[in-house]
Amino acid sequence: MKKTTAISKSEKEWYLVDANGVRLGRLATTIARILIGKNKAEYSPHIDCGDNIIVINSRNLSVHPKKIDNKIYWRHSGYPGGIKQRTLGEMMKRNPNQVIEIAVKGMLPRNKLARQIIKKLYVYPDEKHSHEAQKPKIIEISKNGSKEQN
């Protein structure tokens, strides 16, 4: 009787998530759970058993109006006085994809596996994407937090 499954040989599924009007936190938690593989029965924390996710309409992401001006993203060049900061509003204008990537990356474990997992996230600012051949399953995240799979 088999007690384990060969996770590395299991098929990785593709999911499509529409970020239009969905809050950033709800979207990022759903994406992180699927990327890690916690939605599968054969989940194992030391093996990459998660699926691929395509996020469309990142430009139309919903955030609280106060966060647009008050949430600040920091980065440092490593040199004295090299700290840079941008507000969420500036980030959404420059690169809305990066906002989702940073939020999801913050919900992944801090290890080598997370660097491998984040490569399976594909974010696009509008509805056009180049992954139609993978036939992704659509995941709808409602504004009140419930999920429905088609």
Tab-separated table of N, CA and C in Angstrom:
chain	number	residue	atom	x	y	z
A	1	MET	N	0.828	-1.171	0.000
A	1	MET	CA	0.000	0.000	0.000
A	1	MET	C	0.885	1.251	0.000
A	2	LYS	N	0.623	2.169	-0.959
A	2	LYS	CA	1.401	3.402	-1.042
A	2	LYS	C	0.954	4.377	0.041
A	3	LYS	N	1.925	4.910	0.743
A	3	LYS	CA	1.599	5.863	1.793
A	3	LYS	C	1.937	7.296	1.394
A	4	THR	N	2.763	7.465	0.368
A	4	THR	CA	3.125	8.805	-0.080
A	4	THR	C	2.941	8.906	-1.586
A	5	THR	N	2.934	10.118	-2.079
A	5	THR	CA	2.846	10.342	-3.520
A	5	THR	C	4.090	11.071	-3.981
A	6	ALA	N	4.453	10.846	-5.218
A	6	ALA	CA	5.589	11.543	-5.806
A	6	ALA	C	5.109	12.917	-6.252
A	7	ILE	N	5.312	13.898	-5.399
A	7	ILE	CA	4.787	15.236	-5.665
A	7	ILE	C	5.487	15.868	-6.855
A	8	SER	N	6.763	15.592	-7.030
A	8	SER	CA	7.488	16.208	-8.136
A	8	SER	C	6.935	15.757	-9.488
A	9	LYS	N	6.305	14.595	-9.532
A	9	LYS	CA	5.755	14.091	-10.786
A	9	LYS	C	4.295	14.484	-10.985
A	10	SER	N	3.681	15.074	-9.977
A	10	SER	CA	2.279	15.447	-10.107
A	10	SER	C	2.138	16.635	-11.052
A	11	GLU	N	1.000	16.721	-11.693
A	11	GLU	CA	0.739	17.782	-12.652
A	11	GLU	C	0.526	19.116	-11.940
A	12	LYS	N	1.167	20.135	-12.444
A	12	LYS	CA	0.957	21.490	-11.936
A	12	LYS	C	-0.182	22.109	-12.738
A	13	GLU	N	-1.206	22.546	-12.042
A	13	GLU	CA	-2.347	23.153	-12.721
A	13	GLU	C	-2.115	24.649	-12.901
A	14	TRP	N	-2.888	25.247	-13.790
A	14	TRP	CA	-2.835	26.677	-14.045
A	14	TRP	C	-4.159	27.294	-13.627
A	15	TYR	N	-4.093	28.412	-12.910
A	15	TYR	CA	-5.282	29.126	-12.468
A	15	TYR	C	-5.224	30.563	-12.977
A	16	LEU	N	-6.398	31.110	-13.255
A	16	LEU	CA	-6.524	32.494	-13.700
A	16	LEU	C	-7.340	33.263	-12.671
A	17	VAL	N	-6.793	34.376	-12.188
A	17	VAL	CA	-7.471	35.200	-11.190
A	17	VAL	C	-7.643	36.601	-11.768
A	18	ASP	N	-8.862	37.124	-11.697
A	18	ASP	CA	-9.139	38.483	-12.143
A	18	ASP	C	-9.108	39.404	-10.925
A	19	ALA	N	-8.185	40.367	-10.927
A	19	ALA	CA	-7.998	41.256	-9.775
A	19	ALA	C	-8.883	42.492	-9.838
A	20	ASN	N	-9.806	42.539	-10.757
A	20	ASN	CA	-10.649	43.720	-10.946
A	20	ASN	C	-11.574	43.929	-9.744
A	21	GLY	N	-11.333	44.993	-8.966
A	21	GLY	CA	-12.182	45.332	-7.829
A	21	GLY	C	-11.974	44.494	-6.581
A	22	VAL	N	-10.955	43.650	-6.539
A	22	VAL	CA	-10.689	42.791	-5.379
A	22	VAL	C	-9.656	43.481	-4.489
A	23	ARG	N	-9.850	43.404	-3.183
A	23	ARG	CA	-8.907	44.004	-2.241
A	23	ARG	C	-7.564	43.279	-2.302
A	24	LEU	N	-6.497	44.027	-2.117
A	24	LEU	CA	-5.138	43.508	-2.247
A	24	LEU	C	-4.856	42.365	-1.285
A	25	GLY	N	-5.239	42.490	-0.025
A	25	GLY	CA	-4.958	41.451	0.971
A	25	GLY	C	-5.674	40.149	0.687
A	26	ARG	N	-6.941	40.235	0.321
A	26	ARG	CA	-7.714	39.028	-0.002
A	26	ARG	C	-7.133	38.323	-1.222
A	27	LEU	N	-6.742	39.112	-2.201
A	27	LEU	CA	-6.159	38.552	-3.415
A	27	LEU	C	-4.831	37.864	-3.107
A	28	ALA	N	-3.969	38.535	-2.346
A	28	ALA	CA	-2.637	38.003	-2.052
A	28	ALA	C	-2.697	36.727	-1.220
A	29	THR	N	-3.624	36.640	-0.260
A	29	THR	CA	-3.716	35.421	0.556
A	29	THR	C	-4.176	34.246	-0.278
A	30	THR	N	-5.144	34.457	-1.139
A	30	THR	CA	-5.624	33.367	-1.994
A	30	THR	C	-4.521	32.893	-2.930
A	31	ILE	N	-3.804	33.829	-3.528
A	31	ILE	CA	-2.716	33.481	-4.447
A	31	ILE	C	-1.611	32.731	-3.705
A	32	ALA	N	-1.224	33.211	-2.524
A	32	ALA	CA	-0.136	32.582	-1.767
A	32	ALA	C	-0.483	31.145	-1.384
A	33	ARG	N	-1.718	30.895	-0.965
A	33	ARG	CA	-2.122	29.530	-0.586
A	33	ARG	C	-2.014	28.574	-1.773
A	34	ILE	N	-2.410	29.021	-2.955
A	34	ILE	CA	-2.353	28.155	-4.134
A	34	ILE	C	-0.910	27.974	-4.598
A	35	LEU	N	-0.104	29.036	-4.550
A	35	LEU	CA	1.302	28.926	-4.949
A	35	LEU	C	2.071	27.967	-4.044
A	36	ILE	N	1.791	28.009	-2.747
A	36	ILE	CA	2.467	27.124	-1.796
A	36	ILE	C	1.971	25.690	-1.956
A	37	GLY	N	0.696	25.524	-2.301
A	37	GLY	CA	0.128	24.192	-2.490
A	37	GLY	C	-0.734	23.738	-1.338
A	38	LYS	N	-1.127	24.649	-0.462
A	38	LYS	CA	-1.926	24.266	0.701
A	38	LYS	C	-3.347	23.870	0.335
A	39	ASN	N	-3.749	24.082	-0.898
A	39	ASN	CA	-5.086	23.676	-1.324
A	39	ASN	C	-5.111	22.223	-1.798
A	40	LYS	N	-3.985	21.536	-1.761
A	40	LYS	CA	-3.890	20.148	-2.225
A	40	LYS	C	-3.783	19.185	-1.046
A	41	ALA	N	-4.245	17.972	-1.268
A	41	ALA	CA	-4.174	16.949	-0.222
A	41	ALA	C	-2.741	16.470	-0.006
A	42	GLU	N	-1.918	16.503	-1.042
A	42	GLU	CA	-0.544	16.008	-0.928
A	42	GLU	C	0.448	17.115	-0.572
A	43	TYR	N	-0.003	18.161	0.107
A	43	TYR	CA	0.860	19.274	0.507
A	43	TYR	C	1.967	18.790	1.428
A	44	SER	N	3.170	19.272	1.161
A	44	SER	CA	4.314	19.004	2.017
A	44	SER	C	5.126	20.299	2.099
A	45	PRO	N	5.468	20.766	3.291
A	45	PRO	CA	6.089	22.089	3.405
A	45	PRO	C	7.486	22.196	2.802
A	46	HIS	N	8.187	21.081	2.601
A	46	HIS	CA	9.547	21.158	2.085
A	46	HIS	C	9.641	20.895	0.586
A	47	ILE	N	8.502	20.687	-0.077
A	47	ILE	CA	8.485	20.404	-1.514
A	47	ILE	C	7.587	21.422	-2.210
A	48	ASP	N	8.019	21.862	-3.376
A	48	ASP	CA	7.219	22.799	-4.164
A	48	ASP	C	6.100	22.028	-4.858
A	49	CYS	N	4.926	22.014	-4.253
A	49	CYS	CA	3.795	21.273	-4.814
A	49	CYS	C	2.669	22.206	-5.244
A	50	GLY	N	2.941	23.510	-5.291
A	50	GLY	CA	1.922	24.487	-5.663
A	50	GLY	C	1.710	24.565	-7.161
A	51	ASP	N	0.722	25.351	-7.551
A	51	ASP	CA	0.340	25.493	-8.949
A	51	ASP	C	0.761	26.860	-9.475
A	52	ASN	N	0.580	27.046	-10.784
A	52	ASN	CA	0.886	28.312	-11.441
A	52	ASN	C	-0.343	29.214	-11.410
A	53	ILE	N	-0.121	30.509	-11.257
A	53	ILE	CA	-1.234	31.456	-11.194
A	53	ILE	C	-0.983	32.617	-12.146
A	54	ILE	N	-2.025	32.956	-12.899
A	54	ILE	CA	-2.013	34.113	-13.783
A	54	ILE	C	-2.972	35.132	-13.186
A	55	VAL	N	-2.500	36.342	-12.955
A	55	VAL	CA	-3.347	37.413	-12.421
A	55	VAL	C	-3.511	38.463	-13.514
A	56	ILE	N	-4.762	38.778	-13.847
A	56	ILE	CA	-5.028	39.804	-14.853
A	56	ILE	C	-5.702	41.005	-14.196
A	57	ASN	N	-5.692	42.120	-14.884
A	57	ASN	CA	-6.299	43.375	-14.417
A	57	ASN	C	-5.693	43.871	-13.107
A	58	SER	N	-4.379	43.795	-12.976
A	58	SER	CA	-3.747	44.289	-11.749
A	58	SER	C	-3.877	45.807	-11.638
A	59	ARG	N	-4.122	46.474	-12.734
A	59	ARG	CA	-4.289	47.927	-12.725
A	59	ARG	C	-5.569	48.342	-11.998
A	60	ASN	N	-6.587	47.461	-11.995
A	60	ASN	CA	-7.883	47.777	-11.398
A	60	ASN	C	-8.037	47.199	-9.998
A	61	LEU	N	-6.945	46.990	-9.315
A	61	LEU	CA	-6.942	46.450	-7.963
A	61	LEU	C	-7.606	47.432	-7.003
A	62	SER	N	-8.299	46.911	-6.003
A	62	SER	CA	-8.981	47.766	-5.033
A	62	SER	C	-8.162	47.838	-3.746
A	63	VAL	N	-7.942	49.053	-3.272
A	63	VAL	CA	-7.294	49.272	-1.980
A	63	VAL	C	-8.074	50.351	-1.238
A	64	HIS	N	-7.911	50.395	0.059
A	64	HIS	CA	-8.585	51.409	0.870
A	64	HIS	C	-8.049	52.788	0.472
A	65	PRO	N	-8.924	53.788	0.364
A	65	PRO	CA	-8.475	55.116	-0.079
A	65	PRO	C	-7.364	55.728	0.775
A	66	LYS	N	-7.354	55.452	2.076
A	66	LYS	CA	-6.293	55.999	2.927
A	66	LYS	C	-4.942	55.364	2.611
A	67	LYS	N	-4.954	54.086	2.202
A	67	LYS	CA	-3.694	53.392	1.942
A	67	LYS	C	-2.985	53.925	0.705
A	68	ILE	N	-3.718	54.509	-0.225
A	68	ILE	CA	-3.096	55.013	-1.449
A	68	ILE	C	-2.036	56.066	-1.115
A	69	ASP	N	-2.298	56.894	-0.120
A	69	ASP	CA	-1.339	57.932	0.266
A	69	ASP	C	-0.489	57.549	1.469
A	70	ASN	N	-1.000	56.690	2.352
A	70	ASN	CA	-0.307	56.410	3.612
A	70	ASN	C	0.606	55.192	3.569
A	71	LYS	N	0.325	54.195	2.736
A	71	LYS	CA	1.173	52.997	2.682
A	71	LYS	C	2.439	53.326	1.899
A	72	ILE	N	3.577	53.075	2.515
A	72	ILE	CA	4.857	53.422	1.907
A	72	ILE	C	5.687	52.157	1.715
A	73	TYR	N	6.250	52.011	0.520
A	73	TYR	CA	7.164	50.912	0.209
A	73	TYR	C	8.587	51.458	0.306
A	74	TRP	N	9.426	50.773	1.099
A	74	TRP	CA	10.793	51.195	1.336
A	74	TRP	C	11.754	50.241	0.641
A	75	ARG	N	12.876	50.785	0.180
A	75	ARG	CA	13.986	49.957	-0.284
A	75	ARG	C	15.273	50.733	-0.033
A	76	HIS	N	16.371	50.021	0.057
A	76	HIS	CA	17.637	50.664	0.380
A	76	HIS	C	18.699	50.178	-0.581
A	77	SER	N	19.538	51.105	-1.071
A	77	SER	CA	20.571	50.758	-2.035
A	77	SER	C	21.779	50.103	-1.377
A	78	GLY	N	21.913	50.261	-0.067
A	78	GLY	CA	23.072	49.712	0.626
A	78	GLY	C	24.125	50.766	0.912
A	79	TYR	N	23.946	51.953	0.371
A	79	TYR	CA	24.870	53.049	0.606
A	79	TYR	C	24.279	54.014	1.629
A	80	PRO	N	25.131	54.772	2.329
A	80	PRO	CA	24.608	55.752	3.288
A	80	PRO	C	23.695	56.763	2.594
A	81	GLY	N	22.544	56.978	3.171
A	81	GLY	CA	21.572	57.901	2.590
A	81	GLY	C	20.856	57.340	1.375
A	82	GLY	N	20.945	56.048	1.168
A	82	GLY	CA	20.388	55.439	-0.038
A	82	GLY	C	19.004	54.857	0.132
A	83	ILE	N	18.244	55.361	1.098
A	83	ILE	CA	16.897	54.820	1.297
A	83	ILE	C	15.941	55.494	0.311
A	84	LYS	N	15.121	54.693	-0.321
A	84	LYS	CA	14.138	55.185	-1.288
A	84	LYS	C	12.760	54.799	-0.791
A	85	GLN	N	11.795	55.630	-1.075
A	85	GLN	CA	10.430	55.317	-0.660
A	85	GLN	C	9.449	55.761	-1.732
A	86	ARG	N	8.368	54.997	-1.849
A	86	ARG	CA	7.273	55.323	-2.755
A	86	ARG	C	5.970	54.982	-2.065
A	87	THR	N	4.945	55.774	-2.335
A	87	THR	CA	3.626	55.463	-1.793
A	87	THR	C	2.957	54.430	-2.686
A	88	LEU	N	1.883	53.849	-2.186
A	88	LEU	CA	1.133	52.859	-2.955
A	88	LEU	C	0.572	53.476	-4.229
A	89	GLY	N	0.131	54.726	-4.154
A	89	GLY	CA	-0.391	55.407	-5.337
A	89	GLY	C	0.654	55.537	-6.432
A	90	GLU	N	1.890	55.889	-6.055
A	90	GLU	CA	2.978	55.994	-7.030
A	90	GLU	C	3.303	54.636	-7.632
A	91	MET	N	3.297	53.599	-6.810
A	91	MET	CA	3.589	52.243	-7.298
A	91	MET	C	2.516	51.773	-8.276
A	92	MET	N	1.250	52.098	-7.987
A	92	MET	CA	0.164	51.683	-8.879
A	92	MET	C	0.272	52.387	-10.231
A	93	LYS	N	0.764	53.630	-10.243
A	93	LYS	CA	0.935	54.345	-11.511
A	93	LYS	C	2.113	53.790	-12.302
A	94	ARG	N	3.226	53.521	-11.611
A	94	ARG	CA	4.435	53.058	-12.291
A	94	ARG	C	4.338	51.602	-12.740
A	95	ASN	N	4.035	50.712	-11.788
A	95	ASN	CA	4.009	49.283	-12.097
A	95	ASN	C	3.019	48.589	-11.163
A	96	PRO	N	1.756	48.447	-11.571
A	96	PRO	CA	0.768	47.816	-10.694
A	96	PRO	C	1.043	46.331	-10.448
A	97	ASN	N	1.806	45.697	-11.339
A	97	ASN	CA	2.144	44.280	-11.155
A	97	ASN	C	3.012	44.084	-9.920
A	98	GLN	N	3.904	45.024	-9.682
A	98	GLN	CA	4.848	44.900	-8.574
A	98	GLN	C	4.147	44.964	-7.221
A	99	VAL	N	3.034	45.679	-7.143
A	99	VAL	CA	2.289	45.774	-5.885
A	99	VAL	C	1.788	44.391	-5.480
A	100	ILE	N	1.233	43.644	-6.438
A	100	ILE	CA	0.730	42.297	-6.146
A	100	ILE	C	1.887	41.357	-5.835
A	101	GLU	N	2.974	41.449	-6.594
A	101	GLU	CA	4.122	40.572	-6.367
A	101	GLU	C	4.718	40.781	-4.975
A	102	ILE	N	4.821	42.024	-4.534
A	102	ILE	CA	5.373	42.315	-3.204
A	102	ILE	C	4.445	41.780	-2.115
A	103	ALA	N	3.131	41.952	-2.302
A	103	ALA	CA	2.168	41.480	-1.296
A	103	ALA	C	2.194	39.959	-1.180
A	104	VAL	N	2.272	39.265	-2.316
A	104	VAL	CA	2.301	37.798	-2.292
A	104	VAL	C	3.631	37.312	-1.728
A	105	LYS	N	4.725	37.942	-2.120
A	105	LYS	CA	6.043	37.530	-1.635
A	105	LYS	C	6.144	37.673	-0.118
A	106	GLY	N	5.464	38.661	0.447
A	106	GLY	CA	5.459	38.843	1.892
A	106	GLY	C	4.703	37.757	2.629
A	107	MET	N	3.853	37.016	1.918
A	107	MET	CA	3.074	35.942	2.538
A	107	MET	C	3.696	34.568	2.319
A	108	LEU	N	4.818	34.506	1.631
A	108	LEU	CA	5.509	33.238	1.409
A	108	LEU	C	6.559	33.036	2.496
A	109	PRO	N	6.990	31.789	2.726
A	109	PRO	CA	8.051	31.557	3.708
A	109	PRO	C	9.361	32.197	3.256
A	110	ARG	N	10.210	32.554	4.208
A	110	ARG	CA	11.491	33.191	3.874
A	110	ARG	C	12.561	32.115	3.745
A	111	ASN	N	12.628	31.469	2.593
A	111	ASN	CA	13.629	30.434	2.362
A	111	ASN	C	13.876	30.260	0.865
A	112	LYS	N	14.702	29.285	0.494
A	112	LYS	CA	15.022	29.052	-0.910
A	112	LYS	C	13.798	28.636	-1.706
A	113	LEU	N	12.904	27.923	-1.062
A	113	LEU	CA	11.705	27.442	-1.740
A	113	LEU	C	10.812	28.605	-2.174
A	114	ALA	N	10.777	29.667	-1.397
A	114	ALA	CA	9.942	30.828	-1.744
A	114	ALA	C	10.431	31.486	-3.025
A	115	ARG	N	11.744	31.511	-3.236
A	115	ARG	CA	12.287	32.094	-4.463
A	115	ARG	C	11.894	31.264	-5.677
A	116	GLN	N	11.731	29.971	-5.484
A	116	GLN	CA	11.287	29.084	-6.558
A	116	GLN	C	9.777	29.220	-6.768
A	117	ILE	N	9.037	29.379	-5.689
A	117	ILE	CA	7.577	29.468	-5.755
A	117	ILE	C	7.128	30.751	-6.445
A	118	ILE	N	7.775	31.876	-6.157
A	118	ILE	CA	7.325	33.168	-6.692
A	118	ILE	C	7.480	33.228	-8.211
A	119	LYS	N	8.309	32.373	-8.785
A	119	LYS	CA	8.479	32.342	-10.242
A	119	LYS	C	7.252	31.788	-10.957
A	120	LYS	N	6.330	31.180	-10.211
A	120	LYS	CA	5.120	30.620	-10.814
A	120	LYS	C	3.958	31.608	-10.806
A	121	LEU	N	4.231	32.860	-10.450
A	121	LEU	CA	3.215	33.908	-10.436
A	121	LEU	C	3.419	34.804	-11.652
A	122	TYR	N	2.380	34.954	-12.451
A	122	TYR	CA	2.422	35.771	-13.658
A	122	TYR	C	1.355	36.854	-13.524
A	123	VAL	N	1.781	38.114	-13.477
A	123	VAL	CA	0.855	39.228	-13.253
A	123	VAL	C	0.845	40.123	-14.487
A	124	TYR	N	-0.362	40.492	-14.935
A	124	TYR	CA	-0.536	41.338	-16.110
A	124	TYR	C	-1.450	42.510	-15.766
A	125	PRO	N	-1.143	43.721	-16.281
A	125	PRO	CA	-1.937	44.896	-15.922
A	125	PRO	C	-3.332	44.941	-16.546
A	126	ASP	N	-3.530	44.232	-17.652
A	126	ASP	CA	-4.855	44.212	-18.274
A	126	ASP	C	-5.256	42.773	-18.570
A	127	GLU	N	-6.256	42.570	-19.418
A	127	GLU	CA	-6.788	41.221	-19.628
A	127	GLU	C	-5.960	40.364	-20.576
A	128	LYS	N	-5.022	40.940	-21.291
A	128	LYS	CA	-4.208	40.176	-22.242
A	128	LYS	C	-3.120	39.406	-21.502
A	129	HIS	N	-3.013	38.121	-21.806
A	129	HIS	CA	-1.917	37.313	-21.271
A	129	HIS	C	-1.563	36.245	-22.292
A	130	SER	N	-0.387	35.679	-22.179
A	130	SER	CA	0.120	34.744	-23.184
A	130	SER	C	0.049	33.292	-22.730
A	131	HIS	N	-0.889	32.960	-21.848
A	131	HIS	CA	-0.960	31.605	-21.303
A	131	HIS	C	-2.269	30.902	-21.649
A	132	GLU	N	-2.865	31.224	-22.775
A	132	GLU	CA	-4.120	30.580	-23.176
A	132	GLU	C	-3.917	29.095	-23.460
A	133	ALA	N	-2.728	28.714	-23.926
A	133	ALA	CA	-2.461	27.317	-24.279
A	133	ALA	C	-2.499	26.401	-23.059
A	134	GLN	N	-2.285	26.942	-21.859
A	134	GLN	CA	-2.297	26.128	-20.646
A	134	GLN	C	-3.711	25.854	-20.150
A	135	LYS	N	-4.715	26.492	-20.728
A	135	LYS	CA	-6.124	26.324	-20.356
A	135	LYS	C	-6.316	26.486	-18.847
A	136	PRO	N	-6.094	27.695	-18.329
A	136	PRO	CA	-6.198	27.896	-16.880
A	136	PRO	C	-7.628	27.817	-16.376
A	137	LYS	N	-7.759	27.303	-15.151
A	137	LYS	CA	-9.059	27.290	-14.481
A	137	LYS	C	-9.278	28.669	-13.860
A	138	ILE	N	-10.499	29.152	-13.942
A	138	ILE	CA	-10.798	30.488	-13.432
A	138	ILE	C	-11.174	30.418	-11.957
A	139	ILE	N	-10.532	31.260	-11.163
A	139	ILE	CA	-10.877	31.395	-9.752
A	139	ILE	C	-11.439	32.798	-9.572
A	140	GLU	N	-12.647	32.883	-9.063
A	140	GLU	CA	-13.257	34.182	-8.818
A	140	GLU	C	-13.197	34.476	-7.322
A	141	ILE	N	-12.623	35.601	-6.992
A	141	ILE	CA	-12.545	36.034	-5.600
A	141	ILE	C	-13.526	37.186	-5.450
A	142	SER	N	-14.560	36.967	-4.675
A	142	SER	CA	-15.553	38.026	-4.513
A	142	SER	C	-15.029	39.092	-3.559
A	143	LYS	N	-15.704	40.200	-3.538
A	143	LYS	CA	-15.253	41.315	-2.702
A	143	LYS	C	-15.451	41.049	-1.221
A	144	ASN	N	-16.330	40.083	-0.871
A	144	ASN	CA	-16.528	39.776	0.545
A	144	ASN	C	-15.652	38.620	1.011
A	145	GLY	N	-14.793	38.074	0.126
A	145	GLY	CA	-13.806	37.098	0.552
A	145	GLY	C	-14.066	35.657	0.190
A	146	SER	N	-15.261	35.293	-0.265
A	146	SER	CA	-15.505	33.894	-0.603
A	146	SER	C	-14.921	33.586	-1.977
A	147	LYS	N	-14.563	32.312	-2.196
A	147	LYS	CA	-13.954	31.889	-3.451
A	147	LYS	C	-14.881	30.925	-4.173
A	148	GLU	N	-14.867	30.994	-5.494
A	148	GLU	CA	-15.612	30.041	-6.306
A	148	GLU	C	-14.707	29.588	-7.434
A	149	GLN	N	-14.613	28.277	-7.651
A	149	GLN	CA	-13.813	27.746	-8.748
A	149	GLN	C	-14.721	27.270	-9.855
A	150	ASN	N	-14.306	27.535	-11.097
A	150	ASN	CA	-15.035	27.041	-12.269
A	150	ASN	C	-14.197	26.016	-12.981
